Short mmCIF file of C-alpha atoms and ligand atoms in Angstrom, two decimals:
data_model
loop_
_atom_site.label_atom_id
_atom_site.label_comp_id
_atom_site.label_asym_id
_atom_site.label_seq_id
_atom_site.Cartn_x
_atom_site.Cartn_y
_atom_site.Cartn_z
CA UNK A 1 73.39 50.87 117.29
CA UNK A 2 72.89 47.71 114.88
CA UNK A 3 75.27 45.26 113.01
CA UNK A 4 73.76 44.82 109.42
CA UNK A 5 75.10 42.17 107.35
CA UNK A 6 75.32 42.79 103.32
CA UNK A 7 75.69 40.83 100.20
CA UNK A 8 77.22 43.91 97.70
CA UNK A 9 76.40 42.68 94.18
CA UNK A 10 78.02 45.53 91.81
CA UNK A 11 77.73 43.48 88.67
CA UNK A 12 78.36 45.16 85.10
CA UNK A 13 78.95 48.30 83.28
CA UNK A 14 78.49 51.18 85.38
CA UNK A 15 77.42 49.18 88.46
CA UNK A 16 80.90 49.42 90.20
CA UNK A 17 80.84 52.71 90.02
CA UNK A 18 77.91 53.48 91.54
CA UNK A 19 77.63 50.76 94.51
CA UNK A 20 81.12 52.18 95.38
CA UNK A 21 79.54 55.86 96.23
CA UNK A 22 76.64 54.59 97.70
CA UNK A 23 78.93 52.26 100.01
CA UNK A 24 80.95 55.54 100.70
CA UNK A 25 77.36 56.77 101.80
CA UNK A 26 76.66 53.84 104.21
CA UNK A 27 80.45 54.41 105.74
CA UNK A 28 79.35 58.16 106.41
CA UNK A 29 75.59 56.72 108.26
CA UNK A 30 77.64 54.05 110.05
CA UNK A 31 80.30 56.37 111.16
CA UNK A 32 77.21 59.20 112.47
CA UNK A 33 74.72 57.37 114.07
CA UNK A 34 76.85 54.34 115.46
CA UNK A 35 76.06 51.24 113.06
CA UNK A 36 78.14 48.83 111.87
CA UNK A 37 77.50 47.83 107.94
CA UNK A 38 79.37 44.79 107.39
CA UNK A 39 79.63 43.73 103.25
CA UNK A 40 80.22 40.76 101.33
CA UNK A 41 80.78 41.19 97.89
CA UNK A 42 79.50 38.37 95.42
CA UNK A 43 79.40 38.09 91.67
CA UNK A 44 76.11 37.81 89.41
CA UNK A 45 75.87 38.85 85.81
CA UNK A 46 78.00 39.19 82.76
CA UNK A 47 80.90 39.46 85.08
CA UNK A 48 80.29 35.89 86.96
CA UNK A 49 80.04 34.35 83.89
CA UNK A 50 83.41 35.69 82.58
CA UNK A 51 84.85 33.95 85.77
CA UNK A 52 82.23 31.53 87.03
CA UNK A 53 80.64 30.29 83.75
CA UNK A 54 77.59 31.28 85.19
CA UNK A 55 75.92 34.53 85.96
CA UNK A 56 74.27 33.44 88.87
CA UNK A 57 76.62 31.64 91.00
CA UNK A 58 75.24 29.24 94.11
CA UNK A 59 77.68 31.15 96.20
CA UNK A 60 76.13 34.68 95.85
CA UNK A 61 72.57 33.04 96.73
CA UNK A 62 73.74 31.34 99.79
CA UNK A 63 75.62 34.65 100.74
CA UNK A 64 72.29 36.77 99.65
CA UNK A 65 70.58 33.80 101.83
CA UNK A 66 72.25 34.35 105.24
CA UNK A 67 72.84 38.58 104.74
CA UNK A 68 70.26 41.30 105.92
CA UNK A 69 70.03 42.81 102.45
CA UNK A 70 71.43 42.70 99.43
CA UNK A 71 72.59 46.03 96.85
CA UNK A 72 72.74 45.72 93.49
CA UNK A 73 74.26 47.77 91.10
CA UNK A 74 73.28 46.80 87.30
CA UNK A 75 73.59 43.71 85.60
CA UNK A 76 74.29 43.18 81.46
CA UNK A 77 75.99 44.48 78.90
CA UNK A 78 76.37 43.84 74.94
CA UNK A 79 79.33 41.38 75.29
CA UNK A 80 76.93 39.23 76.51
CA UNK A 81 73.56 40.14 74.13
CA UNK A 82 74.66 37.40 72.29
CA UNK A 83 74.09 34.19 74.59
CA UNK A 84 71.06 32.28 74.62
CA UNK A 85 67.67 33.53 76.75
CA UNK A 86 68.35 30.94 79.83
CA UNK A 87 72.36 32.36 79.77
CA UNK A 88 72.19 36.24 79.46
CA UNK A 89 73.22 38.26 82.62
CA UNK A 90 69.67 39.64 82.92
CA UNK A 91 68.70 35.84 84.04
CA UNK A 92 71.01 36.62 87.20
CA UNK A 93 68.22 39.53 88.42
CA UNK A 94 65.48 37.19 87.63
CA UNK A 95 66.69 34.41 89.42
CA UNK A 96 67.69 36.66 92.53
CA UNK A 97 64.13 37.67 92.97
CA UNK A 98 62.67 34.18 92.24
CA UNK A 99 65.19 32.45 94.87
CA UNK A 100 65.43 35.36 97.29
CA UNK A 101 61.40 35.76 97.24
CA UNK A 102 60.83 38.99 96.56
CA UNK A 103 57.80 39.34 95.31
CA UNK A 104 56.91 42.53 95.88
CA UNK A 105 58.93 45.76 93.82
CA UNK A 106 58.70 49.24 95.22
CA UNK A 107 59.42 51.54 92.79
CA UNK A 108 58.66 55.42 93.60
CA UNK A 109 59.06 58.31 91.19
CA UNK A 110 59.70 61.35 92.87
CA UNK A 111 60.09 64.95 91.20
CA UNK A 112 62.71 66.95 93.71
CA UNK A 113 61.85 70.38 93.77
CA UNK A 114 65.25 71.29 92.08
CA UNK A 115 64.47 69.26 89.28
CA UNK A 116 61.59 70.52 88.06
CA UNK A 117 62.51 71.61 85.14
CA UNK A 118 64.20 68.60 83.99
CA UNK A 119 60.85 66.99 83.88
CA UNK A 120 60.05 66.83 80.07
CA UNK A 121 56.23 67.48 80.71
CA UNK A 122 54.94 70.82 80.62
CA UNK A 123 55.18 72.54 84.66
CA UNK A 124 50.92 73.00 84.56
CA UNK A 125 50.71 69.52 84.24
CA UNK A 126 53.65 68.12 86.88
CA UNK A 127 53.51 71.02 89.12
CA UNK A 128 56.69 71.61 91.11
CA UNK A 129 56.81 67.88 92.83
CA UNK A 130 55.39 64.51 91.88
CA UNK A 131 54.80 61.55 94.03
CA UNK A 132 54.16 58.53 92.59
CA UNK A 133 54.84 55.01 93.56
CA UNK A 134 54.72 51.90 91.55
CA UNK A 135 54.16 48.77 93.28
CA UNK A 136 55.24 46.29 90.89
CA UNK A 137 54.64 42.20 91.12
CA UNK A 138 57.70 40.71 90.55
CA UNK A 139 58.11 37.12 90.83
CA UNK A 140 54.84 35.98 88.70
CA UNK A 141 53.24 36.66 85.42
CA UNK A 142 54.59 36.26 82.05
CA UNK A 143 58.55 36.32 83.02
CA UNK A 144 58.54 33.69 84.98
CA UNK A 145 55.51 31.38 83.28
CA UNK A 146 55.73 28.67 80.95
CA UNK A 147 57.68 29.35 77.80
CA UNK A 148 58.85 27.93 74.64
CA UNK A 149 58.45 26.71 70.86
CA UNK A 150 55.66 24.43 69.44
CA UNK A 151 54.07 24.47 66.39
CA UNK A 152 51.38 26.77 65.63
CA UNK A 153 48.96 27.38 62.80
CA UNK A 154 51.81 28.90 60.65
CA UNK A 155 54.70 26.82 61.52
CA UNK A 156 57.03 26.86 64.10
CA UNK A 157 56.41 29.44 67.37
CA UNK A 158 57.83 31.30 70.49
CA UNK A 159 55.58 31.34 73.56
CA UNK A 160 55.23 32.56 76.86
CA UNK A 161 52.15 32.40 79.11
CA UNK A 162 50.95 35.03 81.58
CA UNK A 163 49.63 33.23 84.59
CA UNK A 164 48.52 34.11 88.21
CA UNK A 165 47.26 32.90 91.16
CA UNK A 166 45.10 34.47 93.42
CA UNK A 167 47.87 33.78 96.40
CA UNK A 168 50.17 35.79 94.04
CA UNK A 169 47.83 38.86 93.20
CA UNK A 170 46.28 38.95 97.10
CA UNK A 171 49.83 39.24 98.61
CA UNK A 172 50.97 42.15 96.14
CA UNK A 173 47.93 43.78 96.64
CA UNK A 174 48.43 43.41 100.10
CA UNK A 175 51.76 45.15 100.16
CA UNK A 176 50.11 48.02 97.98
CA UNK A 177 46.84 48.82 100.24
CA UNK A 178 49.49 49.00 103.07
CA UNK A 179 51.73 51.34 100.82
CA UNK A 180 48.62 53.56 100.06
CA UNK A 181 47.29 53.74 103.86
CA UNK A 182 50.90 54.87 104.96
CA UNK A 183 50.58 57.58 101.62
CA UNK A 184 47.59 59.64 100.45
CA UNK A 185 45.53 56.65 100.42
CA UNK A 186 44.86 56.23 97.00
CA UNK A 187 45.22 53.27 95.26
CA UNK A 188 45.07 52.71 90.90
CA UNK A 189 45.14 48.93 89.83
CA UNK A 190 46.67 48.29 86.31
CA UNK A 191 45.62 45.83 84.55
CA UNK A 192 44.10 44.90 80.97
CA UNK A 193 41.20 43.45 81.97
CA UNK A 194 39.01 43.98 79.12
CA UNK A 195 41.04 41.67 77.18
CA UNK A 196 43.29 39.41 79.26
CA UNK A 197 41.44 36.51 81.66
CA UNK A 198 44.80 36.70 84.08
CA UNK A 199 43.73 40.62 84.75
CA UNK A 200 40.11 39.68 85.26
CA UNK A 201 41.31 37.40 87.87
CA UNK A 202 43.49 40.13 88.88
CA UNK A 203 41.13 42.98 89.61
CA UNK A 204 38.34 40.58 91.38
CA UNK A 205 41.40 39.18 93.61
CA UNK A 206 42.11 43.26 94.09
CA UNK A 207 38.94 44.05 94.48
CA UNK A 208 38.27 41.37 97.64
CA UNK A 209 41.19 42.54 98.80
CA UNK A 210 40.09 46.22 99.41
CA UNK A 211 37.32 45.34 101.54
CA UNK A 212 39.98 45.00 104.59
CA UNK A 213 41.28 48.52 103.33
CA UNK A 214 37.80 50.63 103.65
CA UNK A 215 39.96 54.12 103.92
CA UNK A 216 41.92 53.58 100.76
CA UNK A 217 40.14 54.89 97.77
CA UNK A 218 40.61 52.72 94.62
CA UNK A 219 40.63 52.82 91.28
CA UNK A 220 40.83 50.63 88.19
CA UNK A 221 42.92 51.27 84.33
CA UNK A 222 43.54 49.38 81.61
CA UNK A 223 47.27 49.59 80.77
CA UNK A 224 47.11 51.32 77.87
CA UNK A 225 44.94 54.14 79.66
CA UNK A 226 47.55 54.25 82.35
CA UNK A 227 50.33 55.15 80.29
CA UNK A 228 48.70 57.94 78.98
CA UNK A 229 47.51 59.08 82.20
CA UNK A 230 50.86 58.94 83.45
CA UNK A 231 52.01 61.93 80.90
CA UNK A 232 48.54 63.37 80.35
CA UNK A 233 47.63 63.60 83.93
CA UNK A 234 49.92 62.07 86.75
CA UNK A 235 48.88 63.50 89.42
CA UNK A 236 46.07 61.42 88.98
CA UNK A 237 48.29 58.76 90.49
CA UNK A 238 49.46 57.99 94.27
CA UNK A 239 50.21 54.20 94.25
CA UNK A 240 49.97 52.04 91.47
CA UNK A 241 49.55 48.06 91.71
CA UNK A 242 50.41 46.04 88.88
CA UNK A 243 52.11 42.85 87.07
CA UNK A 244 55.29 41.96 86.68
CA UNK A 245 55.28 43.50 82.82
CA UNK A 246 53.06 46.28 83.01
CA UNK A 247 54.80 47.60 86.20
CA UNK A 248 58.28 46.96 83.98
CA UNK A 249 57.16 48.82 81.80
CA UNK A 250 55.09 51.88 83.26
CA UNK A 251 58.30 52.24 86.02
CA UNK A 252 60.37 53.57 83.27
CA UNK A 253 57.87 56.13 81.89
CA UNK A 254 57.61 57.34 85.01
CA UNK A 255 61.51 57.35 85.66
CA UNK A 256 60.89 59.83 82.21
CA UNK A 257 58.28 62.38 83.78
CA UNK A 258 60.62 62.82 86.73
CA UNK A 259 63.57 63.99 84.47
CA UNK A 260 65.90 61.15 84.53
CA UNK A 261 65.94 57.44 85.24
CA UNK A 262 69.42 58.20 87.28
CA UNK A 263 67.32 59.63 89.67
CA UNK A 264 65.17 56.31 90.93
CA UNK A 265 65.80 53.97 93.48
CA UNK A 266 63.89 50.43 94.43
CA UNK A 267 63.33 47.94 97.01
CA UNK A 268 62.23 44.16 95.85
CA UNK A 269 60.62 43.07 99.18
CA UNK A 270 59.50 39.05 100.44
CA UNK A 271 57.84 38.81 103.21
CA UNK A 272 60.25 39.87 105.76
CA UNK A 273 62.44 42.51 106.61
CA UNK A 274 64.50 41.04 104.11
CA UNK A 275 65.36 43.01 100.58
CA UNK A 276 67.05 43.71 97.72
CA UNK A 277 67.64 47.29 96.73
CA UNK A 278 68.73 48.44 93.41
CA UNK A 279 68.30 51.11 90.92
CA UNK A 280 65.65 50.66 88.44
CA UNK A 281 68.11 51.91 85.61
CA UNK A 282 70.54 49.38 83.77
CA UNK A 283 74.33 48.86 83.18
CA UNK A 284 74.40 51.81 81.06
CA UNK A 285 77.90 50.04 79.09
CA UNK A 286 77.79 53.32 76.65
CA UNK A 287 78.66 55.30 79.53
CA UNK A 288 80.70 52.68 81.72
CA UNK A 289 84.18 53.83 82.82
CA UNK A 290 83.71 57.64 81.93
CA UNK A 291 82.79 58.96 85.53
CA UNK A 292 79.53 60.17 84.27
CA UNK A 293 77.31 58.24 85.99
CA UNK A 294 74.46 59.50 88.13
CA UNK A 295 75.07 57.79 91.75
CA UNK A 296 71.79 59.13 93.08
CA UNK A 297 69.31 56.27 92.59
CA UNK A 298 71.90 53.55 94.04
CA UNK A 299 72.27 56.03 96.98
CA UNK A 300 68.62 56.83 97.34
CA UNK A 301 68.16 52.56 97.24
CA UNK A 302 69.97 52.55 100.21
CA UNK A 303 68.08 55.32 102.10
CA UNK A 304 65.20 52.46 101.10
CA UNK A 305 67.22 49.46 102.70
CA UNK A 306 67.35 51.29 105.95
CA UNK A 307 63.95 52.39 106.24
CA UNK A 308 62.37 49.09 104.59
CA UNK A 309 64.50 46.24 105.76
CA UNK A 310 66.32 48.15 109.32
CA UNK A 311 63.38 50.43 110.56
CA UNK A 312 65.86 53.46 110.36
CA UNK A 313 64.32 55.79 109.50
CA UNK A 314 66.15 58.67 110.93
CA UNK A 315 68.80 57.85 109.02
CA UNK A 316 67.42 56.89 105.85
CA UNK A 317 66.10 60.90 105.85
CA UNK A 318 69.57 61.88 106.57
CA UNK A 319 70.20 60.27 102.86
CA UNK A 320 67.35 61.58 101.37
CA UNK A 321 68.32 65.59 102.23
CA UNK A 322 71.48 65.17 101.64
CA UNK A 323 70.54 64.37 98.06
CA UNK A 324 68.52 67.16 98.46
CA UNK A 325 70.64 69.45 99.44
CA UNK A 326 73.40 68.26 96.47
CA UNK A 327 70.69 69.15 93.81
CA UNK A 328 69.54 72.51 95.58
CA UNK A 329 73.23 73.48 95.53
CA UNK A 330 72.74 73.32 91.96
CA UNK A 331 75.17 69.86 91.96
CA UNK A 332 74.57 68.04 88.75
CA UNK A 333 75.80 64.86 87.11
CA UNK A 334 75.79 64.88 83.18
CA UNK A 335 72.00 63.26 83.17
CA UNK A 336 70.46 66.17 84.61
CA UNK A 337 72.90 69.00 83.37
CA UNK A 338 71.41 70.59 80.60
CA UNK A 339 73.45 70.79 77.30
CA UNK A 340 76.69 72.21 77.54
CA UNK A 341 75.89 72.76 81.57
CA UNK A 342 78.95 72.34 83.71
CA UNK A 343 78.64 69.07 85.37
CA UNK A 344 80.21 66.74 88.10
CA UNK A 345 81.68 63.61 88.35
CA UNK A 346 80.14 60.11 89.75
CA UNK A 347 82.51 60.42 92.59
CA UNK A 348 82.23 64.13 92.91
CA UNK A 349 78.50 63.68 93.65
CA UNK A 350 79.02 60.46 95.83
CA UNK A 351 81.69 63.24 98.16
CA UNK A 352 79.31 66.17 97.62
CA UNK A 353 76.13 63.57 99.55
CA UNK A 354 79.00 61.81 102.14
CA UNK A 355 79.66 65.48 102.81
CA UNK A 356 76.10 67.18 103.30
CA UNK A 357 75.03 64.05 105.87
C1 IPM B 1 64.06 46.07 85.54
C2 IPM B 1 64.82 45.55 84.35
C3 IPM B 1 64.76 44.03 84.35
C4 IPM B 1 63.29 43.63 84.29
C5 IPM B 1 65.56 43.36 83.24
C6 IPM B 1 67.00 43.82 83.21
C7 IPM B 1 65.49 41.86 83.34
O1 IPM B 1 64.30 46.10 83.18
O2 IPM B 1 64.44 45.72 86.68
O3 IPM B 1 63.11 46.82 85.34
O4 IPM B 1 62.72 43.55 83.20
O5 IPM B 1 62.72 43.36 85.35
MG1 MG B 2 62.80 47.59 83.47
#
């Protein structure tokens, strides 16, 4: 029995619709094993500006502040592509992490059995289940260093500066050896170290690091390496450490190899219990509205809140087979459906979960 207190950030395009079946989700835990989810909903994105002026409101930090955990749905959309860098609705996300702390971004790719064949890499290669997860910094490097114009060599330039400190790359490397010792112990650091003097710093930092982590078996790639690897030969892969961009970056090819970025949950952890959990996909605003959105990586983000920030893990399973069970049943939103498949709605799939917990 716990009372959990949460900020609900839905945000943009087809982030309503999502946070409300993965709410509907929480009801159903609450309502079985006896806990009491209490939410707060606050505004960040393209919709706070449209009625705050500002996408990131001091409200919705001080009510992120004081909750257990925050949910996310998206943030962005082209009515707002147009404002300036410091304005857009992505600055909200970027500003949650940098204020909340969380430094540390969890992002697993998982192949479910049922979805094998959605994966667009041939079945000898991905076998019938992948496992991979991507332990991206998230507070540091080049989105959050020193940026700007100046004058260069051929005029006028735009800058910004990858940067970090060994505090920063011992604490995410930290997070990672702990991630691989509670996995299969293996542990690839990303970097581009035979060009960049930031990912020099990096692997030495990772490398001292690994000394208190004698069991876990590490490797080193260069960034370029590991997104080939990724397609060529993931299996290669158990955790992954990386920066801020590279881990941007390499989560979304591997949201590809497991079929469909709809499918992919996070958790954006401080040093705490405290965390925010999110999808890794975005607004979607093409498909905002229509019902067609894939629920599953909102609802498997909470199934990460309860394990990660409220030590349930009993019931973050429960989450986990019920998705499970939806996509053995042969339960498909338009994503995964193959063309011209019959398909189900966003709320369909949000009952079909409630139903199989
Ligand atoms: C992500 C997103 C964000 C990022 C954008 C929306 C700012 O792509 O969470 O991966 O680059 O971190
Ligand atoms: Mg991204």
């Amino acid at each position: 029995m716990g009372v959990y207190n949460l900020a609900v950030i839905k945000g943009d395009g087809i982030g309503p619709e999502i946070v409300g079946e993965a709410l509907k989700v929480l009801d159903r835990i609450g309502n079985k094993f006896g806990h009491e989810f209490n939410c707060t909903e606050v505004l960040a994105g393209g919709c706070a500006i449209d009625s705050e002026g500002e996408c990131l409101p001091e409200k919705t930090v001080e009510v992120c502040k004081k909750s257990d955990a925050v949910i996310l749905g998206a943030v962005g959309g082209p009515k707002w592509d147009n404002l300036e860098g410091g304005k857009r609705p992505e600055r909200a996300l970027l500003g949650l992490r940098e204020k909340l702390g969380l430094f540390a971004n969890l992002r697993p790719a998982i192949i479910h059995n049922a979805l094998s064949d959605a994966s667009p890499i041939k079945k000898e290669i991905v076998g019938d289940s992948l496992d991979i997860l991507i332990v991206r910094e998230l507070t540091g490097g080049i989105y959050f260093g020193d940026r700007g114009y100046r004058e260069g060599k051929y005029g006028v330039e735009a800058y910004d500066t990858e940067a970090y400190s060994e505090r920063e790359i011992r604490r995410i490397a930290k997070t990672a050896f702990e991630a691989a010792m509670s996995r299969n112990k293996r542990l690839t650091s990303v970097d581009k170290a035979n060009v960049l003097e930031s990912s020099r710093f990096w692997r030495k930092i990772v490398i001292e690091v690994s000394k208190e982590y004698p069991e876990v078996e590490l490797d080193h790639m260069y960034v370029d390496n590991a997104a080939m690897q990724l397609i060529r030969n993931p299996k290669h892969f158990d955790v992954i450490v990386t920066s801020n961009i590279f881990g941007d970056i390499l989560s979304d090819e591997a949201s590809q190899i497991t079929g469909s970025i709809g499918m992919l949950p996070s958790a954006s952890l401080g040093e705490g219990s405290f965390g925010m959990y999110e999808p890794i996909h975005g607004s979607a605003p093409d498909i905002a509205g229509k019902g067609t959105a894939n629920p599953i990586a909102t609802i498997l983000s909470m199934a990460m809140m309860l394990r990660y920030s409220f030590k349930l893990n009993k019931e973050a399973e429960a989450i986990e087979n019920a998705v499970a069970k939806a996509l053995d049943s042969g339960s498909r939103t338009l994503d995964l459906a193959g063309d011209g498949s019959p398909y189900v709605s966003t709320e369909e799939m949000g009952r079909i979960i409630v139903e199989n917990i």
